[in-house]
């Protein structure tokens, strides 16, 4: 290996090549070394020559990195480092009997045993030398460009530098600080960050407790409503058994919907806690690092030089689990006892769950396996960073069309900030040579758009702002094909939001647009509310409608 090492050493610095260049005469040198020999920074023009063979070279000589030689030098350097990590480092001053080195002098590039390290520090000549823990590669603690000790920290480039770097090197005129000052500042910053992480963790734990409380209250509330409504239905005639069954299924679906949402929220909070713990462990490990240079190298490598910008833990909105739908069920039963004929058949009698057709989905949308959910693909979020949340083409159609009769379905939106839901005759979406049609931007589509608390009725490029007192968590859509009516409701309170007059003789398709996810704020999916074995009012049995998904 000695011969190979000699071939990979620069004749000037006697070290392994760094950015080697080959002169026309065939001799190789480090680019920095040959420029130092030629003193290219001098104002006087000095003839260029080869330090090995002394021949003169053209004054306009262009030096290019010898990639092959550089690769060989790097491979050899890695081999040496690997061997050093697997072997004991011995003192360079012990001649008769080798002793294990415990310290390294960066000024002398020498490894020292305990005795020689003590002598080294006691001699007045060596008192200004920098002695560190033993290392097999002292050059890793030095500036590769100037071979000087790394005593400063460039605040602009966040890297350890030598004094020459900030005087005449690539960090000239950059603001720099002493290593111990930089360490002190970053440690203070890390301590502040750890305190902030602890606060966020406490907030997340509190949020989880709120979610657990809401979970219990939701289950208990559903149980209480189920018991009361069952008792009221027991006093209604036997012919209403089918309606009771429907109401019970709505409560089951409501409970399932809310507990599923609460589980998701809990999972998000637990994920935040895990992320916070990982960051705290990383910061704690860094704070235990006693070597200032290694500390700075690690903190820069882990991108922890700047204070973390932590998003606040949002308070749990307890109103999202307010049992409005359950109260509505009970109220409907009470009203039914007073005036039965006014409520049969009612809207929920036509409740169905349209299956989504993945073949009609925009490429940036993802449809779930059960075809009940659609959301913006996460891998496309970066592409939409400069886009507006609403774009009418990002839609998906239902698998089956609405040709006759009455139809009603509900869409779970919860706290989703952007969404667009409606119907269209856009069967052109099924043709590969046609672009997806826009919902609410032509005369054959009708929809409701929600954006940051504002609700718009959209049809034929016209938009009408709607007055909505309470945020809609579930949007109900009723299509009465015979009457030519399309109505949108708050599905929890059955409050009418808006009605359209359908002037169209073509089959209609339910259409869903979850809108673009910008910076992760609109990641939630659009979900279709569903119940098992829905009651068909027309035949008094279970519906065989193909648009219903039986889970």
Coordinates of C-alpha atoms in Angstrom, one line a residue:
X1 CA 0.0 0.0 0.0
X2 CA 3.0 2.3 0.5
X3 CA 3.7 2.5 -3.3
X4 CA 0.1 3.3 -4.0
X5 CA 0.0 5.9 -1.3
X6 CA 3.1 7.6 -2.7
X7 CA 1.5 7.8 -6.1
X8 CA -1.6 9.5 -4.7
X9 CA 0.3 12.1 -2.7
X10 CA 0.9 15.7 -3.8
X11 CA 4.7 16.4 -4.2
X12 CA 4.2 19.8 -2.6
X13 CA 2.0 19.1 0.5
X14 CA 3.0 15.5 0.8
X15 CA -0.7 14.6 1.5
X16 CA -3.3 12.8 -0.5
X17 CA -4.5 14.8 -3.5
X18 CA -7.3 17.3 -3.1
X19 CA -8.7 18.5 -6.4
X20 CA -5.7 17.2 -8.4
X21 CA -4.7 18.8 -11.6
X22 CA -2.3 17.4 -14.3
X23 CA 0.3 19.7 -15.9
X24 CA 1.2 19.2 -19.6
X25 CA 4.4 17.5 -18.5
X26 CA 2.4 14.8 -16.8
X27 CA 3.1 15.7 -13.2
X28 CA 0.1 15.9 -10.7
X29 CA -0.4 18.5 -7.9
X30 CA -3.3 19.7 -5.7
X31 CA -4.9 22.7 -7.4
X32 CA -4.4 24.8 -4.3
X33 CA -0.7 23.7 -3.9
X34 CA 0.3 24.5 -7.5
X35 CA -1.4 28.0 -7.2
X36 CA 0.5 28.5 -4.0
X37 CA 3.8 27.6 -5.7
X38 CA 3.0 30.0 -8.6
X39 CA 1.8 32.7 -6.2
X40 CA -1.0 33.6 -8.5
X41 CA -2.3 36.2 -6.0
X42 CA 0.8 38.2 -6.5
X43 CA 0.6 41.4 -8.5
X44 CA 3.8 40.5 -10.4
X45 CA 3.6 38.1 -13.3
X46 CA 5.6 35.0 -12.5
X47 CA 6.4 32.4 -15.3
X48 CA 4.5 29.2 -14.8
X49 CA 6.7 26.1 -14.3
X50 CA 6.5 22.5 -13.0
X51 CA 8.0 22.2 -9.5
X52 CA 9.1 18.6 -10.4
X53 CA 10.8 18.9 -13.8
X54 CA 11.2 22.7 -13.8
X55 CA 10.0 23.1 -17.4
X56 CA 8.2 26.3 -18.2
X57 CA 4.5 26.2 -19.1
X58 CA 2.2 28.4 -21.3
X59 CA 1.0 31.6 -19.4
X60 CA -2.6 31.0 -20.5
X61 CA -2.6 27.4 -19.1
X62 CA -6.1 26.2 -18.0
X63 CA -6.1 23.7 -15.2
X64 CA -8.9 21.0 -15.0
X65 CA -9.6 18.6 -12.2
X66 CA -8.3 15.1 -12.9
X67 CA -11.5 13.2 -12.0
X68 CA -9.9 9.7 -12.3
X69 CA -7.0 10.7 -9.9
X70 CA -9.4 12.4 -7.5
X71 CA -11.6 9.3 -7.3
X72 CA -8.6 7.1 -6.6
X73 CA -7.4 9.5 -3.8
X74 CA -10.9 9.6 -2.2
X75 CA -11.1 5.8 -2.3
X76 CA -7.7 5.5 -0.7
X77 CA -8.6 8.1 1.9
X78 CA -11.7 6.2 2.8
X79 CA -9.7 3.0 3.1
X80 CA -7.2 4.6 5.5
X81 CA -10.1 6.0 7.6
X82 CA -11.7 2.6 7.7
X83 CA -8.5 1.0 8.8
X84 CA -8.0 3.7 11.4
X85 CA -11.5 3.1 12.9
X86 CA -10.7 -0.7 13.2
X87 CA -7.2 -0.3 14.8
X88 CA -5.8 1.3 17.9
X89 CA -4.0 4.6 17.4
X90 CA -0.5 4.7 18.8
X91 CA 1.7 7.5 20.1
X92 CA 3.9 9.0 17.4
X93 CA 6.7 9.8 20.0
X94 CA 7.0 6.4 21.6
X95 CA 9.9 4.7 19.8
X96 CA 11.1 1.7 21.9
X97 CA 7.6 0.6 23.1
X98 CA 4.4 1.6 21.4
X99 CA 1.8 3.3 23.7
X100 CA -1.8 3.9 23.0
X101 CA -2.5 7.5 22.1
X102 CA -5.1 9.4 24.1
X103 CA -4.7 12.9 22.6
X104 CA -4.0 14.5 19.3
X105 CA -2.2 17.8 18.7
X106 CA -3.8 19.5 15.7
X107 CA -0.8 21.9 15.4
X108 CA 1.7 19.1 15.2
X109 CA -0.6 16.5 13.6
X110 CA 0.8 14.1 16.2
X111 CA -0.9 11.4 18.3
X112 CA 0.2 11.5 21.9
X113 CA 0.1 9.0 24.8
X114 CA -0.7 10.1 28.3
X115 CA 2.9 10.8 29.2
X116 CA 3.8 12.7 26.0
X117 CA 0.5 14.6 26.1
X118 CA 1.5 15.9 29.6
X119 CA 5.0 16.8 28.4
X120 CA 3.5 18.5 25.4
X121 CA 1.3 20.7 27.5
X122 CA 4.1 21.5 30.0
X123 CA 6.5 22.8 27.4
X124 CA 6.2 26.5 26.9
X125 CA 6.9 26.1 23.2
X126 CA 3.8 24.0 22.7
X127 CA 1.4 25.8 25.1
X128 CA -0.4 27.5 22.2
X129 CA -0.9 24.2 20.4
X130 CA -4.5 22.8 20.2
X131 CA -4.7 19.4 21.8
X132 CA -8.0 17.4 21.4
X133 CA -9.2 13.9 21.9
X134 CA -7.3 11.3 19.9
X135 CA -8.4 11.0 16.3
X136 CA -7.1 9.1 13.4
X137 CA -7.8 11.9 11.0
X138 CA -6.6 15.3 12.3
X139 CA -7.3 16.8 8.9
X140 CA -11.0 16.3 9.4
X141 CA -10.7 18.9 12.2
X142 CA -8.8 21.4 10.0
X143 CA -9.6 23.5 7.0
X144 CA -9.0 21.5 3.9
X145 CA -8.2 24.6 1.9
X146 CA -5.7 26.3 4.2
X147 CA -4.7 23.3 6.5
X148 CA -5.3 25.6 9.5
X149 CA -7.3 24.8 12.6
X150 CA -11.0 25.4 12.6
X151 CA -11.3 28.0 15.3
X152 CA -14.3 30.1 14.0
X153 CA -17.9 29.4 12.9
X154 CA -19.2 31.2 9.8
X155 CA -22.7 32.5 10.8
X156 CA -23.7 33.0 7.2
X157 CA -22.9 29.6 5.8
X158 CA -23.3 27.7 9.1
X159 CA -19.9 25.9 8.8
X160 CA -16.7 25.8 10.9
X161 CA -13.8 27.7 9.3
X162 CA -10.3 28.8 9.9
X163 CA -9.0 32.3 10.3
X164 CA -7.7 32.5 6.8
X165 CA -11.1 31.6 5.4
X166 CA -12.6 34.8 6.8
X167 CA -9.6 36.9 5.9
X168 CA -8.8 35.9 2.3
X169 CA -10.8 32.7 1.6
X170 CA -14.3 31.8 0.4
X171 CA -15.8 33.2 3.7
X172 CA -14.2 36.6 3.4
X173 CA -16.3 39.4 4.8
X174 CA -18.7 36.9 6.4
X175 CA -19.7 37.3 10.0
X176 CA -18.0 34.8 12.2
X177 CA -17.9 33.8 15.8
X178 CA -15.6 31.9 18.1
X179 CA -16.5 28.2 18.4
X180 CA -17.3 28.4 22.1
X181 CA -19.6 31.5 21.5
X182 CA -21.4 29.7 18.7
X183 CA -21.8 26.6 20.8
X184 CA -23.2 28.7 23.6
X185 CA -25.7 30.4 21.4
X186 CA -26.9 27.2 19.7
X187 CA -27.1 25.4 23.1
X188 CA -29.3 28.2 24.4
X189 CA -31.4 28.0 21.3
X190 CA -31.7 24.2 21.7
X191 CA -32.7 24.6 25.4
X192 CA -35.4 27.1 24.3
X193 CA -36.5 24.6 21.6
X194 CA -36.8 21.8 24.1
X195 CA -38.9 23.9 26.4
X196 CA -41.2 24.8 23.4
X197 CA -41.4 21.1 22.4
X198 CA -42.3 20.2 26.0
X199 CA -45.1 22.8 26.0
X200 CA -46.4 21.5 22.6
X201 CA -46.3 17.9 24.0
X202 CA -48.3 19.0 27.0
X203 CA -50.8 20.7 24.7
X204 CA -51.0 17.5 22.6
X205 CA -51.6 15.4 25.6
X206 CA -54.4 17.7 26.8
X207 CA -55.9 17.5 23.3
X208 CA -55.9 13.7 23.5
X209 CA -57.6 13.9 26.8
X210 CA -60.3 16.1 25.3
X211 CA -60.6 13.6 22.4
X212 CA -61.0 10.7 24.8
X213 CA -63.7 12.7 26.7
X214 CA -65.5 13.5 23.5
X215 CA -65.3 9.9 22.4
X216 CA -66.9 8.8 25.6
X217 CA -69.5 11.5 25.5
X218 CA -70.3 10.6 21.8
X219 CA -70.8 6.9 22.6
X220 CA -72.9 7.7 25.8
X221 CA -74.9 10.3 23.9
X222 CA -75.7 7.9 21.1
X223 CA -76.6 5.3 23.6
X224 CA -79.0 7.7 25.4
X225 CA -80.6 8.8 22.2
X226 CA -80.9 5.2 21.0
X227 CA -82.8 4.2 24.2
X228 CA -85.2 7.2 24.2
X229 CA -86.0 6.9 20.5
X230 CA -86.5 3.1 20.8
X231 CA -89.0 3.7 23.6
X232 CA -90.9 6.3 21.5
X233 CA -91.0 4.0 18.5
X234 CA -92.5 1.2 20.6
X235 CA -95.6 3.4 21.0
X236 CA -96.0 3.9 17.3
X237 CA -97.9 1.5 15.1
X238 CA -96.3 -1.6 13.7
X239 CA -96.4 -0.1 10.2
X240 CA -93.6 2.3 11.3
X241 CA -91.1 -0.5 12.1
X242 CA -89.3 0.2 8.9
X243 CA -88.9 3.8 9.8
X244 CA -87.6 3.0 13.3
X245 CA -85.0 0.7 11.7
X246 CA -83.9 3.5 9.5
X247 CA -83.5 6.0 12.4
X248 CA -81.5 3.4 14.4
X249 CA -79.2 2.9 11.5
X250 CA -78.7 6.6 11.1
X251 CA -77.6 6.8 14.8
X252 CA -75.3 3.9 14.3
X253 CA -73.7 5.5 11.3
X254 CA -73.5 8.8 13.1
X255 CA -71.7 7.1 16.0
X256 CA -69.4 5.3 13.7
X257 CA -68.6 8.5 11.7
X258 CA -67.8 10.5 14.8
X259 CA -65.8 7.8 16.6
X260 CA -63.8 7.3 13.3
X261 CA -63.1 11.0 13.1
X262 CA -62.1 11.1 16.8
X263 CA -59.7 8.1 16.2
X264 CA -58.1 10.0 13.3
X265 CA -57.7 13.1 15.5
X266 CA -56.2 11.0 18.3
X267 CA -53.8 9.4 15.8
X268 CA -52.7 12.9 14.5
X269 CA -52.0 14.1 18.1
X270 CA -50.1 10.9 18.9
X271 CA -48.0 11.4 15.8
X272 CA -47.2 14.9 16.9
X273 CA -46.2 13.7 20.3
X274 CA -43.9 11.1 18.6
X275 CA -42.4 13.7 16.4
X276 CA -41.8 16.0 19.4
X277 CA -40.2 13.2 21.4
X278 CA -37.9 12.4 18.5
X279 CA -36.8 16.1 18.2
X280 CA -36.3 16.3 22.0
X281 CA -34.2 13.1 22.0
X282 CA -32.1 14.5 19.2
X283 CA -31.6 17.9 20.9
X284 CA -30.8 16.1 24.2
X285 CA -28.1 14.0 22.6
X286 CA -26.6 17.2 21.0
X287 CA -26.6 19.0 24.3
X288 CA -24.6 16.2 25.9
X289 CA -21.8 16.6 23.2
X290 CA -18.8 18.1 25.0
X291 CA -16.6 18.6 21.9
X292 CA -17.6 21.9 20.5
X293 CA -16.5 21.2 17.0
X294 CA -18.3 17.9 16.8
X295 CA -21.4 19.6 18.3
X296 CA -21.4 22.2 15.6
X297 CA -20.8 19.7 12.9
X298 CA -23.7 17.6 14.2
X299 CA -26.1 20.5 14.7
X300 CA -25.5 21.8 11.2
X301 CA -25.8 18.3 9.7
X302 CA -29.2 17.8 11.4
X303 CA -30.4 21.3 10.3
X304 CA -31.0 22.4 13.9
X305 CA -29.1 25.7 13.7
X306 CA -32.3 27.7 13.5
X307 CA -35.1 27.8 16.1
X308 CA -37.9 25.4 15.1
X309 CA -41.1 27.0 13.8
X310 CA -43.6 24.9 15.6
X311 CA -47.2 25.0 14.6
X312 CA -49.5 25.4 17.6
X313 CA -51.6 22.5 18.9
X314 CA -55.1 23.4 17.9
X315 CA -57.8 23.2 20.5
X316 CA -60.3 20.5 20.0
X317 CA -63.6 21.9 18.7
X318 CA -66.1 20.1 20.9
X319 CA -68.9 21.4 18.7
X320 CA -67.8 18.9 16.0
X321 CA -69.2 16.1 18.2
X322 CA -72.4 17.9 19.2
X323 CA -75.1 15.3 18.6
X324 CA -77.2 17.5 16.3
X325 CA -78.2 14.6 14.1
X326 CA -79.3 12.6 17.1
X327 CA -81.4 15.5 18.3
X328 CA -82.9 15.8 14.9
X329 CA -83.8 12.1 14.9
X330 CA -85.6 12.5 18.2
X331 CA -87.4 15.7 17.0
X332 CA -88.5 13.9 13.9
X333 CA -90.0 11.1 15.9
X334 CA -91.9 13.6 18.1
X335 CA -93.2 15.4 15.1
X336 CA -94.2 12.2 13.6
X337 CA -96.3 11.4 16.6
X338 CA -98.2 14.6 16.1
X339 CA -98.6 14.7 12.3
X340 CA -97.5 11.3 10.8
X341 CA -98.7 12.0 7.3
X342 CA -96.5 15.1 7.0
X343 CA -93.3 13.2 7.4
X344 CA -93.7 10.1 5.3
X345 CA -92.0 9.3 3.2
X346 CA -89.2 11.7 4.3
X347 CA -85.8 12.5 2.9
X348 CA -83.8 9.9 4.8
X349 CA -86.1 7.3 3.4
X350 CA -84.2 7.7 0.1
X351 CA -80.8 7.8 1.7
X352 CA -78.3 6.0 -0.5
X353 CA -74.5 5.9 -0.9
X354 CA -73.3 6.4 -4.5
X355 CA -70.2 4.5 -5.4
X356 CA -67.4 6.6 -6.8
X357 CA -66.0 5.7 -10.2
X358 CA -62.2 5.8 -10.2
X359 CA -62.2 5.8 -14.0
X360 CA -63.6 9.3 -14.0
X361 CA -61.3 10.7 -11.3
X362 CA -58.8 13.3 -12.1
X363 CA -55.2 11.9 -12.0
X364 CA -54.4 14.0 -9.0
X365 CA -57.2 12.5 -7.0
X366 CA -57.2 9.2 -5.0
X367 CA -60.4 7.1 -4.5
X368 CA -60.5 4.7 -1.6
X369 CA -60.9 0.9 -2.2
X370 CA -64.4 1.0 -0.9
X371 CA -65.2 3.9 -3.2
X372 CA -66.6 6.0 -0.4
X373 CA -63.8 8.5 -0.1
X374 CA -61.9 10.8 -2.4
X375 CA -59.0 13.1 -1.6
X376 CA -56.1 15.0 -3.1
X377 CA -53.0 12.8 -3.6
X378 CA -50.3 13.8 -1.2
X379 CA -47.5 13.3 -3.7
X380 CA -49.1 16.1 -5.8
X381 CA -49.2 18.6 -3.0
X382 CA -45.9 20.2 -4.1
X383 CA -47.2 20.8 -7.6
X384 CA -50.2 22.7 -6.2
X385 CA -48.2 25.0 -3.9
X386 CA -48.9 28.0 -6.1
X387 CA -52.4 27.0 -7.2
X388 CA -55.8 28.1 -5.9
X389 CA -57.6 25.6 -3.7
X390 CA -60.6 25.5 -6.0
X391 CA -60.3 24.1 -9.5
X392 CA -63.5 22.7 -11.1
X393 CA -61.7 19.9 -13.0
X394 CA -60.4 18.1 -9.9
X395 CA -63.6 16.0 -9.6
X396 CA -64.8 12.4 -9.7
X397 CA -68.2 11.1 -10.8
X398 CA -70.5 8.5 -9.2
X399 CA -70.6 5.1 -10.9
X400 CA -74.4 5.1 -11.5
X401 CA -76.5 7.9 -12.9
X402 CA -79.8 9.3 -11.7
X403 CA -82.5 8.8 -14.3
X404 CA -85.8 8.9 -12.4
X405 CA -87.4 9.0 -9.0
X406 CA -86.0 10.7 -5.8
X407 CA -82.4 10.3 -4.5
X408 CA -80.7 11.5 -1.4
X409 CA -77.1 11.2 -0.2
X410 CA -74.9 12.8 2.4
X411 CA -71.3 13.9 2.2
X412 CA -69.1 14.2 5.3
X413 CA -67.0 17.3 5.2
X414 CA -66.3 18.1 8.9
X415 CA -63.7 20.8 9.2
X416 CA -62.5 20.5 5.6
X417 CA -61.8 24.1 4.4
X418 CA -62.4 23.6 0.7
X419 CA -64.8 21.3 -1.2
X420 CA -67.3 21.3 -4.1
X421 CA -70.2 18.9 -4.3
X422 CA -73.1 18.6 -6.8
X423 CA -74.4 16.9 -9.9
X424 CA -73.6 17.0 -13.6
X425 CA -74.4 15.5 -16.9
X426 CA -70.7 15.2 -17.4
X427 CA -70.5 11.7 -18.8
X428 CA -67.8 12.9 -21.1
X429 CA -65.5 12.2 -18.2
X430 CA -65.7 8.5 -19.1
X431 CA -64.1 9.1 -22.6
X432 CA -60.3 9.0 -22.6
X433 CA -60.1 11.7 -25.2
X434 CA -62.2 14.2 -23.2
X435 CA -61.0 16.5 -20.4
X436 CA -62.9 16.3 -17.1
X437 CA -65.8 18.7 -17.1
X438 CA -66.0 21.5 -14.6
X439 CA -68.6 21.3 -11.8
X440 CA -70.7 24.4 -11.6
X441 CA -69.0 26.2 -14.5
X442 CA -71.5 25.2 -17.3
X443 CA -75.2 25.0 -17.8
X444 CA -75.4 21.2 -17.2
X445 CA -73.9 21.2 -13.7
X446 CA -75.0 22.4 -10.3
X447 CA -73.1 22.5 -7.0
X448 CA -72.3 24.0 -3.7
X449 CA -68.7 25.3 -3.1
X450 CA -67.3 25.9 0.4
X451 CA -64.1 28.0 0.8
X452 CA -62.9 29.1 4.3
X453 CA -66.4 29.5 5.7
X454 CA -68.1 30.9 2.6
X455 CA -70.7 29.0 0.8
X456 CA -71.5 29.6 -2.9
X457 CA -74.2 28.1 -5.1
X458 CA -72.6 27.5 -8.5
X459 CA -74.3 27.0 -11.9
X460 CA -73.4 28.1 -15.4
X461 CA -70.4 30.2 -14.3
X462 CA -72.8 32.1 -11.9
X463 CA -72.1 32.2 -8.2
X464 CA -74.5 33.1 -5.4
X465 CA -73.3 33.5 -1.9
X466 CA -75.4 31.7 0.7
X467 CA -76.2 32.7 4.2
X468 CA -75.3 29.8 6.5
X469 CA -75.5 30.4 10.2
X470 CA -73.6 27.2 11.4
X471 CA -70.8 25.5 9.7
X472 CA -72.0 22.5 7.7
X473 CA -70.3 19.2 8.8
X474 CA -72.4 17.0 6.5
X475 CA -73.9 18.2 3.2
X476 CA -77.1 16.5 2.1
X477 CA -78.1 16.4 -1.6
X478 CA -81.6 15.6 -2.8
X479 CA -82.4 15.1 -6.4
X480 CA -86.1 14.9 -7.4
X481 CA -85.9 14.0 -11.1
X482 CA -89.7 14.1 -11.7
X483 CA -90.1 17.6 -10.2
X484 CA -86.8 18.8 -11.7
X485 CA -85.5 19.9 -8.3
X486 CA -82.0 19.7 -6.7
X487 CA -81.7 20.7 -3.1
X488 CA -78.8 21.0 -0.7
X489 CA -79.2 20.7 3.1
X490 CA -77.3 20.8 6.3
X491 CA -77.6 17.0 6.8
X492 CA -77.4 17.2 10.6
X493 CA -80.2 19.8 11.1
X494 CA -82.1 19.3 7.7
X495 CA -81.9 23.0 7.2
X496 CA -82.3 23.9 3.5
X497 CA -79.2 25.7 2.1
X498 CA -80.2 26.2 -1.6
X499 CA -82.4 24.7 -4.3
X500 CA -81.8 24.6 -8.1
X501 CA -84.4 24.1 -10.8
X502 CA -83.1 21.2 -13.0
X503 CA -83.7 22.1 -16.7
X504 CA -82.2 19.0 -18.1
X505 CA -83.4 15.7 -19.7
X506 CA -80.1 13.8 -19.5
X507 CA -79.1 11.4 -16.8
X508 CA -77.4 13.1 -13.8
X509 CA -74.2 12.0 -12.1
X510 CA -73.3 12.9 -8.5
X511 CA -70.0 14.7 -8.6
X512 CA -67.4 15.3 -5.9
X513 CA -64.4 17.7 -5.8
X514 CA -62.2 17.6 -2.7
X515 CA -60.2 20.6 -4.0
X516 CA -56.5 21.0 -4.0
X517 CA -54.5 20.4 -0.9
X518 CA -52.3 23.5 -0.4
X519 CA -49.6 23.1 2.2
X520 CA -51.4 20.3 3.9
X521 CA -54.4 22.3 5.1
X522 CA -57.0 20.5 2.9
X523 CA -55.8 17.0 3.2
X524 CA -59.0 15.6 4.6
X525 CA -61.1 13.4 2.2
X526 CA -64.6 13.8 1.1
X527 CA -66.5 10.9 2.6
X528 CA -69.9 9.5 1.7
X529 CA -72.2 8.9 4.7
X530 CA -73.6 5.3 4.6
X531 CA -75.8 2.9 6.5
X532 CA -76.2 -0.8 6.1
X533 CA -79.3 -2.3 4.4
X534 CA -81.1 1.0 3.7
X535 CA -84.9 0.9 3.8
X536 CA -86.7 1.3 0.4
X537 CA -89.9 3.1 1.0
X538 CA -91.4 2.1 -2.3
X539 CA -91.3 -1.7 -1.8
X540 CA -91.1 -1.9 2.0
X541 CA -87.9 -3.9 1.9
X542 CA -84.2 -3.6 1.4
X543 CA -83.1 -1.5 -1.6
X544 CA -81.4 -3.3 -4.4
X545 CA -80.3 -0.1 -5.9
X546 CA -76.8 -0.7 -7.4
X547 CA -75.5 2.7 -6.1
X548 CA -75.8 1.5 -2.5
X549 CA -72.5 0.0 -1.1
X550 CA -73.1 -2.8 1.5
X551 CA -70.1 -2.9 3.8

